[in-house]
Every structure is written in structure tokens, then in C-alpha cells.
Coordinates of C-alpha atoms in Angstrom, one line a residue:
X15 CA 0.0 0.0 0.0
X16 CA 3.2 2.8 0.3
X17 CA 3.2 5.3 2.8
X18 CA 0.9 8.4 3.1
X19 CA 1.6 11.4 4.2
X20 CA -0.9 13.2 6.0
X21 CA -0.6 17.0 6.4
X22 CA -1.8 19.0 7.9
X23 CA -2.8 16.4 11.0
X24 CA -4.9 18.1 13.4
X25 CA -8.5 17.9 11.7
X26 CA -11.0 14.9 12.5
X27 CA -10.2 14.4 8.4
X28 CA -6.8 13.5 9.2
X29 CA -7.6 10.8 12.0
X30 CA -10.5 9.6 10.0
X31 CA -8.1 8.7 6.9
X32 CA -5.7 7.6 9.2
X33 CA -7.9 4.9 10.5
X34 CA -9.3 3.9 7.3
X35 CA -5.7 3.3 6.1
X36 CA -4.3 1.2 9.1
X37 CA -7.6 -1.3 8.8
X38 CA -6.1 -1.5 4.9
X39 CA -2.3 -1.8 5.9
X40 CA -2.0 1.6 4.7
X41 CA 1.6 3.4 6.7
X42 CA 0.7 6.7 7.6
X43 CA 2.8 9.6 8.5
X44 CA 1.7 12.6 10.2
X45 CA 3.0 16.3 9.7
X46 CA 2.0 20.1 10.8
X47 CA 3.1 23.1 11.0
X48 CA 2.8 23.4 14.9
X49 CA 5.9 23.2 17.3
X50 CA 3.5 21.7 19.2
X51 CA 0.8 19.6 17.9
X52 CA -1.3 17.8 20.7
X53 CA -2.6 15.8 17.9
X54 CA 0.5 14.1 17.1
X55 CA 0.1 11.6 20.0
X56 CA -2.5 10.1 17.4
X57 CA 0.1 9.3 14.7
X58 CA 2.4 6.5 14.8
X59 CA 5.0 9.3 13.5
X60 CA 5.3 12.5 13.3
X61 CA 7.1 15.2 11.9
X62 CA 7.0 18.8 11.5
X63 CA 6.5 20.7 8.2
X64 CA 6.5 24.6 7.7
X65 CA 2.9 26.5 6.6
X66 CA 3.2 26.6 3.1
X67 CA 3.2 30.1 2.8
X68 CA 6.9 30.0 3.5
X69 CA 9.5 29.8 0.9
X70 CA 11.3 27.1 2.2
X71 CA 8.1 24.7 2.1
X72 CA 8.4 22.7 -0.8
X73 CA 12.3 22.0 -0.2
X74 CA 11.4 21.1 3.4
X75 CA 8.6 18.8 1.7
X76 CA 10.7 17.0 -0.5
X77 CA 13.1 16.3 1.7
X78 CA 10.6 14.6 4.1
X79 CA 9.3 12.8 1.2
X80 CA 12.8 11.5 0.2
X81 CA 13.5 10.7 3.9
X82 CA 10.4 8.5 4.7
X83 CA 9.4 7.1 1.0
X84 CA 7.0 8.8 1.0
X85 CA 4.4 7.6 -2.0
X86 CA 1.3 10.1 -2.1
X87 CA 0.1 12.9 0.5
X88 CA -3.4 13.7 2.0
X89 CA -4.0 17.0 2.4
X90 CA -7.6 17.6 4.5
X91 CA -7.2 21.4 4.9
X92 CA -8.5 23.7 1.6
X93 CA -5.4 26.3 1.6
X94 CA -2.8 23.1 2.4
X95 CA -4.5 21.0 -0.4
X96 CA -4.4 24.2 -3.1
X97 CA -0.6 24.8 -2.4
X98 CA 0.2 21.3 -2.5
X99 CA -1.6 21.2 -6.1
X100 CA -0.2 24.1 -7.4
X101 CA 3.8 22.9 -6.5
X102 CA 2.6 19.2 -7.7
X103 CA 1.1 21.2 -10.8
X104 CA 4.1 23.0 -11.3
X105 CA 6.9 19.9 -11.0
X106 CA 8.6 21.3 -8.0
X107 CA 7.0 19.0 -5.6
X108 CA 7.1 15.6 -7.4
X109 CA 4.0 13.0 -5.6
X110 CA 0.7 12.5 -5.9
X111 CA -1.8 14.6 -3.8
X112 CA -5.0 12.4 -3.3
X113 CA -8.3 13.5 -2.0
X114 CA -10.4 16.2 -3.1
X115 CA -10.1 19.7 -1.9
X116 CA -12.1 19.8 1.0
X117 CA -14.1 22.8 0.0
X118 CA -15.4 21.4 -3.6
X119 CA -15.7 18.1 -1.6
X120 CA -18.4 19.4 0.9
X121 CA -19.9 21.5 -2.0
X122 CA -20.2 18.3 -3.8
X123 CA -21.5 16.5 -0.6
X124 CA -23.8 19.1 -0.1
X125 CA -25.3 18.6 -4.6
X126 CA -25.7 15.4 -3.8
X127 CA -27.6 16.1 -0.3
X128 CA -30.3 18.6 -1.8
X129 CA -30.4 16.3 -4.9
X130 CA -31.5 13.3 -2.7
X131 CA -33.6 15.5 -0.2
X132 CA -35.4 17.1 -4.1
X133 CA -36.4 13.1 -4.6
X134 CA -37.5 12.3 -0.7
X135 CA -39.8 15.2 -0.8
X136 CA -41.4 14.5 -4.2
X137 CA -42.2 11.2 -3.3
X138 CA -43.2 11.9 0.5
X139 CA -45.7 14.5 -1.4
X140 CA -47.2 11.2 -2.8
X141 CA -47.5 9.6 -0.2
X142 CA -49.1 12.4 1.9
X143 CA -51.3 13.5 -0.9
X144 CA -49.3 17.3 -1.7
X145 CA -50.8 18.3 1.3
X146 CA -47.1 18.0 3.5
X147 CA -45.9 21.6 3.6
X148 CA -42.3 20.5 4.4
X149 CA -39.7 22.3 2.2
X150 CA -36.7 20.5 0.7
X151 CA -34.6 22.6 3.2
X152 CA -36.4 21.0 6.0
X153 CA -36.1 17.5 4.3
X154 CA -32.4 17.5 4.2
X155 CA -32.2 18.8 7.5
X156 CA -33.9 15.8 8.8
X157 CA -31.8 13.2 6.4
X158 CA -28.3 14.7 7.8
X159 CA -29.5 14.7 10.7
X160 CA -30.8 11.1 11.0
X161 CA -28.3 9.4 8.9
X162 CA -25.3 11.0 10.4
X163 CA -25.9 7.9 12.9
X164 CA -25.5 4.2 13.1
X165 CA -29.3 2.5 12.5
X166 CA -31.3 0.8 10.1
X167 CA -33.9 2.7 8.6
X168 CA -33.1 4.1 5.6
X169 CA -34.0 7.3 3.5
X170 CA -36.9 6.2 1.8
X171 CA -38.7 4.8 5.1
X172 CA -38.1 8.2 6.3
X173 CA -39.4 10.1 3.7
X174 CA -42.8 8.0 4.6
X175 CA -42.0 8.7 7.9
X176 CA -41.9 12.5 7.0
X177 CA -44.7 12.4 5.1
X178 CA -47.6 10.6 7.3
X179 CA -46.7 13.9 9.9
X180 CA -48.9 16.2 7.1
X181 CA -52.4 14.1 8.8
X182 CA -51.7 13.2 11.7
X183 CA -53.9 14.0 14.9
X184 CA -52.4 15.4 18.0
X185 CA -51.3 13.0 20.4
X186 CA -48.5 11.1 22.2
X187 CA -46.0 9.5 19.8
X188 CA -44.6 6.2 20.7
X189 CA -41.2 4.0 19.4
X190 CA -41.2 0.2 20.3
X191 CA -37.7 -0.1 20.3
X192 CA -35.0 2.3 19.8
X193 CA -31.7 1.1 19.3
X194 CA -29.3 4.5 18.9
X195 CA -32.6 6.6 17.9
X196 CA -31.9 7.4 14.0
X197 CA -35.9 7.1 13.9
X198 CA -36.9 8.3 17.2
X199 CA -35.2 11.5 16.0
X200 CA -36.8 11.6 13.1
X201 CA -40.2 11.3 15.0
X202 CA -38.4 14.4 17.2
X203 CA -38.2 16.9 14.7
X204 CA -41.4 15.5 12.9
X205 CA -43.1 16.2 16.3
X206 CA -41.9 19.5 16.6
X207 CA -42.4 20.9 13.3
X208 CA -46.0 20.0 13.2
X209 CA -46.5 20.5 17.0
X210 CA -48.2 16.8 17.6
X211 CA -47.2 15.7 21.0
X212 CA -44.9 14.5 23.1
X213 CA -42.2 11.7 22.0
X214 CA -41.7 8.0 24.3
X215 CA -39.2 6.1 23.0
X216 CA -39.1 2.6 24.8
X217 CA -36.4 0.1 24.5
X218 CA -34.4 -2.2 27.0
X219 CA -30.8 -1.8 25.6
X220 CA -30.3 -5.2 27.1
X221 CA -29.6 -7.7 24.4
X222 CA -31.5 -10.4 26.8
X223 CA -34.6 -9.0 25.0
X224 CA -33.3 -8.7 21.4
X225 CA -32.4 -12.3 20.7
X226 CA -35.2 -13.3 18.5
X227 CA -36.0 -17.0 18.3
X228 CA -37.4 -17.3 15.1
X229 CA -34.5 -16.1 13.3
X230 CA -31.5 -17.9 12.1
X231 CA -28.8 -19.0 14.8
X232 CA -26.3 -16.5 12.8
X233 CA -28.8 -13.4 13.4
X234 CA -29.3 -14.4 17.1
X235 CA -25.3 -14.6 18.0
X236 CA -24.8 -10.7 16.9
X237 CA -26.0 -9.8 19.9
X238 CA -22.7 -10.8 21.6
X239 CA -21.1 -8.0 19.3
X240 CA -21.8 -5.0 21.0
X241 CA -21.8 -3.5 24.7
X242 CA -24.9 -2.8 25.3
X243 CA -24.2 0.3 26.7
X244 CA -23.0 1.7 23.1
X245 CA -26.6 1.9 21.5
X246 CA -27.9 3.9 24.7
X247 CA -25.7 6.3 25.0
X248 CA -25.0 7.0 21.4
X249 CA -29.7 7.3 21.4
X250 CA -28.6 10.0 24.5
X251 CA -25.9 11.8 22.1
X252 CA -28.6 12.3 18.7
X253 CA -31.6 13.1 21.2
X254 CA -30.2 15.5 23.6
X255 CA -29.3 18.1 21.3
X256 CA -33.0 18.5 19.3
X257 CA -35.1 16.7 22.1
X258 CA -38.1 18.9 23.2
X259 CA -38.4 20.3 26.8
X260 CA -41.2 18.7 28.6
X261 CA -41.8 16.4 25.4
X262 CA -39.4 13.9 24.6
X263 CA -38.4 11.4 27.3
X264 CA -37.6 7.3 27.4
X265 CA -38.8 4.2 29.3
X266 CA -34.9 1.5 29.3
X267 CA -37.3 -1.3 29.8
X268 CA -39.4 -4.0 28.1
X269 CA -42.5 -3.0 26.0
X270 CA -44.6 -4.8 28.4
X271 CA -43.3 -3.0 31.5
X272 CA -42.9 0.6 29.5
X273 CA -46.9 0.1 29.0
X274 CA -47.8 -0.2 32.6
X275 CA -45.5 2.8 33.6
X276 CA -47.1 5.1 30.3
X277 CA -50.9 3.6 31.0
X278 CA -50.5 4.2 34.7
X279 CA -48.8 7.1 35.2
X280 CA -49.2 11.0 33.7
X281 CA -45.8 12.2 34.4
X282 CA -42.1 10.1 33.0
X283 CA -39.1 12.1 33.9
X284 CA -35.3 10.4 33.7
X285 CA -32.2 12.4 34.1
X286 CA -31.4 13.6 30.6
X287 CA -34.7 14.9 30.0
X288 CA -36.7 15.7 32.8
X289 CA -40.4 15.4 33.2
X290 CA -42.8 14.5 30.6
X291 CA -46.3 14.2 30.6
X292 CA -48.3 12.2 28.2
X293 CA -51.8 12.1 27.1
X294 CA -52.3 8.0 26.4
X295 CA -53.9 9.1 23.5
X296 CA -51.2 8.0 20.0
X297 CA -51.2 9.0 17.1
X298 CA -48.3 7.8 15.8
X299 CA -47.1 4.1 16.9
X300 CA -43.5 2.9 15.4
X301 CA -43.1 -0.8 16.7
X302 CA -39.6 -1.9 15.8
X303 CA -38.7 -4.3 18.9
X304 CA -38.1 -8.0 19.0
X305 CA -39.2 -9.3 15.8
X306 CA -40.6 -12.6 16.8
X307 CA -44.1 -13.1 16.1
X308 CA -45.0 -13.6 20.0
X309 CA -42.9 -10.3 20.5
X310 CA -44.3 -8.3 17.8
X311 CA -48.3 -9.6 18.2
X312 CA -47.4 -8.6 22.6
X313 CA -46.6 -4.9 21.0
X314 CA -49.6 -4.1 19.0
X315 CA -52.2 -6.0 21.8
X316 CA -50.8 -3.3 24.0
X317 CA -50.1 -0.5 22.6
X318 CA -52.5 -0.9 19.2
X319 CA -55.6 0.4 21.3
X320 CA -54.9 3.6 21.9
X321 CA -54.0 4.4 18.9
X322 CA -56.6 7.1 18.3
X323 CA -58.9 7.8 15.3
X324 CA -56.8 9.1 12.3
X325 CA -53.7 7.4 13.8
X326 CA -50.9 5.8 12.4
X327 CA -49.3 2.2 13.2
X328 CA -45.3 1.8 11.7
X329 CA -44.8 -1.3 11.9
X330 CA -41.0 -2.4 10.6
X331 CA -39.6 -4.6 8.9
X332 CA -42.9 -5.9 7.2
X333 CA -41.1 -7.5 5.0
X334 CA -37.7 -9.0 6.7
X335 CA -35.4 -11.4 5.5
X336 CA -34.8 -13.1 8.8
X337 CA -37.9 -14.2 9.6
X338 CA -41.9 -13.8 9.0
X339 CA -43.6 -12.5 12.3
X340 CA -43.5 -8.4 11.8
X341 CA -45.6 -9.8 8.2
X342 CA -47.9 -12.4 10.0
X343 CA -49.2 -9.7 12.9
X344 CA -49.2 -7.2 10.1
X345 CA -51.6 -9.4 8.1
X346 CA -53.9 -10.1 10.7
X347 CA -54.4 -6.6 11.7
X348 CA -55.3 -5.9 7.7
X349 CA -57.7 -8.4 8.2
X350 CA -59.1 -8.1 11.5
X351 CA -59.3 -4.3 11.3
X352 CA -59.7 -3.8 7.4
X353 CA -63.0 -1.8 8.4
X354 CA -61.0 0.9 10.2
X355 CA -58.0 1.3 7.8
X356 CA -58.0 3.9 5.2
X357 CA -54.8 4.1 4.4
X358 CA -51.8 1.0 4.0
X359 CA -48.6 1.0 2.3
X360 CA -45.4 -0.5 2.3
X361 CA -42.4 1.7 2.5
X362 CA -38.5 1.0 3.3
X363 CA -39.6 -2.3 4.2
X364 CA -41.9 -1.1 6.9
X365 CA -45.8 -1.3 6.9
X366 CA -47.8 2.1 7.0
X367 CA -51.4 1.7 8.1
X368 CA -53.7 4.7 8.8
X369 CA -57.1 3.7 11.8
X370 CA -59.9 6.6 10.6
X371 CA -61.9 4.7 13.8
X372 CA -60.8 3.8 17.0
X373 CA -60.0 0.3 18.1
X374 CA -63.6 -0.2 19.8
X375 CA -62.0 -2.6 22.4

């Protein structure tokens, strides 16, 4: 793989490459301009370069490049990566500078952000009839945002997501199952644009509970992978910063106990976001837990019932490759309930289903 050098050193850029290129057997090589650079502790090795504003830069360059063998250099700064190209341009500094300038990278980052956002809110229009008045600003907001994070639901489930927020009623919004909240922020900012209601997100972060039976032995062992403790606090590092006052809180326990705290109980306070009080009223309910049939048919008996009239159920992974019972309990409320549904659809793999009545029970 040769040996990079990476200069300047001291932006997240830098460490990011750096990693990448260790996992690939990539040597890396750190430099700055600083007699002191904190972030050289990071780098295997280090050595100092001059800005490149000063004359003597590119000799200094090439002799560190002659000294370690060196083969190409990252540069993640804008006015280090423009010199650099103008000496390699030139033939007085003789190696390849790879990477894009970080400037026309972001700009083309951001093209390719509005681009998708343009294509998210033309179909989310669909879906909610051209009566969502979300702007394509707002719509990459929320995809930055949301995908900026580990998590599984992807941009066209939350498009849907966006889009069921132009008719829904005013009431508490619930998530069966969390994980590191990419969609429980998305039901966040959805909540407080349109000024629904308050936000419970419920999951155990125990991976007890998320071993699910039904699906192959290979699926069931990844939950020895992570600490649980990762998925919680990274759900406490996306919330935090866009969570309500007063309207966004979370229950770390099992559906079934969460249920008897929210159905019991006006007020649910932690220490991250205070108190919350909640109306037992939904209107939206996003049921992503344990996908086992047993698991997913426990989730809708308890929580299904209050959804209210012009509600909406989420119900993930409809269709799954590991295993049938999101489908199964999805099916039988189609059937059992096809009286009170005006609205089902099937989007990012999750089922969408709109009540216009009440579950009578």
C-alpha cells in the first residue's frame, strides 16, 4: 500500500483517513506546522513541516518525502491542499496529492444532499397527498441529521416517515424499540415541526430481550457483538441536542413494563430529560422491537388500542429477510381491522397503516 503522508494532521479528516488506512495496511505519516501539535500523540509518526506560505516549504517537503518514501500525501485542509496542487502542478514537488479539496468536496456532498432531499420530498408528497408543507430545506435537514448515525432505517422509510406527519392528529407518539434513535429523531423533529405531541421512545438496551428465536442462529449470536451500553448512550448523544423540553423522554425497559409505567402514570421524567407528561392518546405508533411473532403480536395488543382515530401504526420490517412475524401480525391486523383502515402501504420495508376509527376494544 506505500506510505501516506498526511498534512496538515490536526482535523478529524486526518484521524478519520488515518484509520481507514491502518484497517487497509495503509503506513501513515503525520505532519504540521505546529511546534507543538497535541494531535501528534495520534500518529504512529510524526514530523514537522512549515505552513506553506513559507518559501522554504516545498524543499522542506521533499526532503521529508525522500526521507520517509513517501508515496502520495493527504492533504484535509482547503489552503494546504491548493498549495500542495499548485507545487505538484508545477513539478517542483514531485508525488501524488489524493483526496479532493475539502471545500469542492463538501460542495459536492452538499449537490448530492439537496439532490436526494429534491427526490425524498417529491415522493413523501405522494404519499401524503401534496398536502405536507415541508420544504426541501427541512427535508435535508432531517436526512443529515438522522443518517449522520448508526441505524437501520433508511432514507426512503423516512421520507414515509416525513410524510404521514402532514395528517396526523395530536397526540403522544410512541417507538417500540430504539436502538441509537436514528428514527426516534426523526419522529423528534417531525413532532416539533407540526407541533403533535410528546415523543416515548421505549427500549431495553439489554440484548436479553433482542435475541429473536425465530431467526437464524447467525442473526441471534450478533448480539454478543456490542456493549450494550453503546446503542444507549449514542440514542442519548442524537436526542439530547434536538429533544423537546417537557416532550421527549424514554422508558430503558421492556414494551410490556414501559406500558404499565405510560398507562399508569401522567408524568415520566429520567435524568437527561426531565419530566414528561403524556396524554395516552397516540397518534403515531412505530413498533420496531423483538421481531418474533410472539414479540411483535405482545406490541400491537398493548399499545395498538390507543391508537386514536386518524392514527398511524409503523410497523417495521414488514417485510424482513430473517424471519416472518412483523408480516404475520401485520396481516392479521389488515384483516381483522380492514374496516377501520383507510390508508396501507409498504415503504422501506416497513408497513404504514392509517385507523380513521378507533379500536372499539
Amino acid at each position: 500500500m506505500g506510505k501516506t503522508l498526511i498534512f496538515p494532521c490536526g482535523v478529524p479528516a486526518a484521524r478519520r483517513y488515518a484509520e481507514a488506512a491502518r484497517q487497509r495496511g495503509e503506513t501513515v505519516i503525520a505532519a504540521s506546522s505546529l511546534a507543538y501539535d497535541e494531535s501528534a500523540a495520534q500518529f504512529e509518526k510524526w514530523v514537522f513541516l512549515p505552513s506553506v506560505y513559507e518559501k522554504d516549504f516545498a524543499a522542506r517537503l521533499n526532503a521529508v518525502v525522500r526521507e520517509h518514501d513517501i508515496d502520495r500525501i493527504f492533504a484535509p485542509v482547503s489552503a494546504a491542499h491548493w498549495g500542495i496542487g499548485k507545487l505538484v502542478a508545477e513539478g517542483i514537488v514531485g508525488i501524488e496529492l489524493i483526496g479532493e479539496m475539502p471545500v469542492r468536496q463538501h460542495a459536492r456532498e452538499h449537490a448530492a444532499l439537496m439532490e436526494q432531499a429534491g427526490e425524498r420530498l417529491a415522493a413523501l408528497q405522494t404519499i401524503a397527498e401534496s398536502r405536507s408543507d415541508l420544504s426541501v430545506i427541512e427535508v435535508a435537514a432531517v436526512l443529515q441529521k438522522a443518517m449522520a448515525f448508526f441505524g437501520e432505517s433508511d432514507e426512503t422509510k423516512i421520507a414515509a416517515m416525513l410524510a404521514i406527519f402532514a395528517d396526523v392528529p395530536h397526540g403522544d407518539i410512541v417507538e417500540i424499540g430504539v436502538l441509537t434513535g436514528r428514527s426516534a429523531s426523526v419522529l423528534e423533529m417531525m413532532a416539533r415541526r407540526h407541533s403533535i405531541g410528546p415523543v416515548l421512545a421505549v427500549d431495553p438496551w439489554a440484548y436479553a430481550n433482542s435475541v429473536q428465536k425465530e431467526s437464524p442462529s447467525e442473526l441471534q449470536a450478533m448480539v454478543d457483538v456490542w456493549d450494550a451500553s453503546v446503542p444507549f448512550e449514542t440514542f442519548l448523544i442524537q436526542l439530547l441536542p434536538i429533544a423537546r423540553a417537557g416532550a421527549f423522554n424514554y422508558l430503558p425497559m421492556t414494551s410490556r413494563a414501559a406500558y404499565a409505567v405510560w398507562s399508569s402514570q401522567d408524568e415520566i421524567t429520567s435524568p437527561e430529560f426531565g419530566a414528561t407528561r403524556y396524554g395516552r392518546d397516540i397518534a403515531i405508533l412505530h413498533i420496531d422491537g423483538n421481531h418474533d411473532y410472539d414479540a411483535v403480536k405482545d406490541d400491537v395488543d398493548l399499545w395498538l388500542p390507543h391508537v386514536r382515530a386518524g392514527g398511524w401504526l409503523i410497523l417495521d420490517d414488514y417485510f424482513w429477510l430473517h424471519g416472518n412475524g412483523p408480516q404475520r401480525v401485520g396481516d392479521a391486523i389488515l384483516t381483522e381491522r380492514a374496516a377501520d383502515i383507510s390508508r396501507a402501504f409498504v415503504c422501506g420495508r416497513a408497513l404504514f397503516l392509517k385507523f380513521d376509527t378507533a379500536d372499539a376494544n
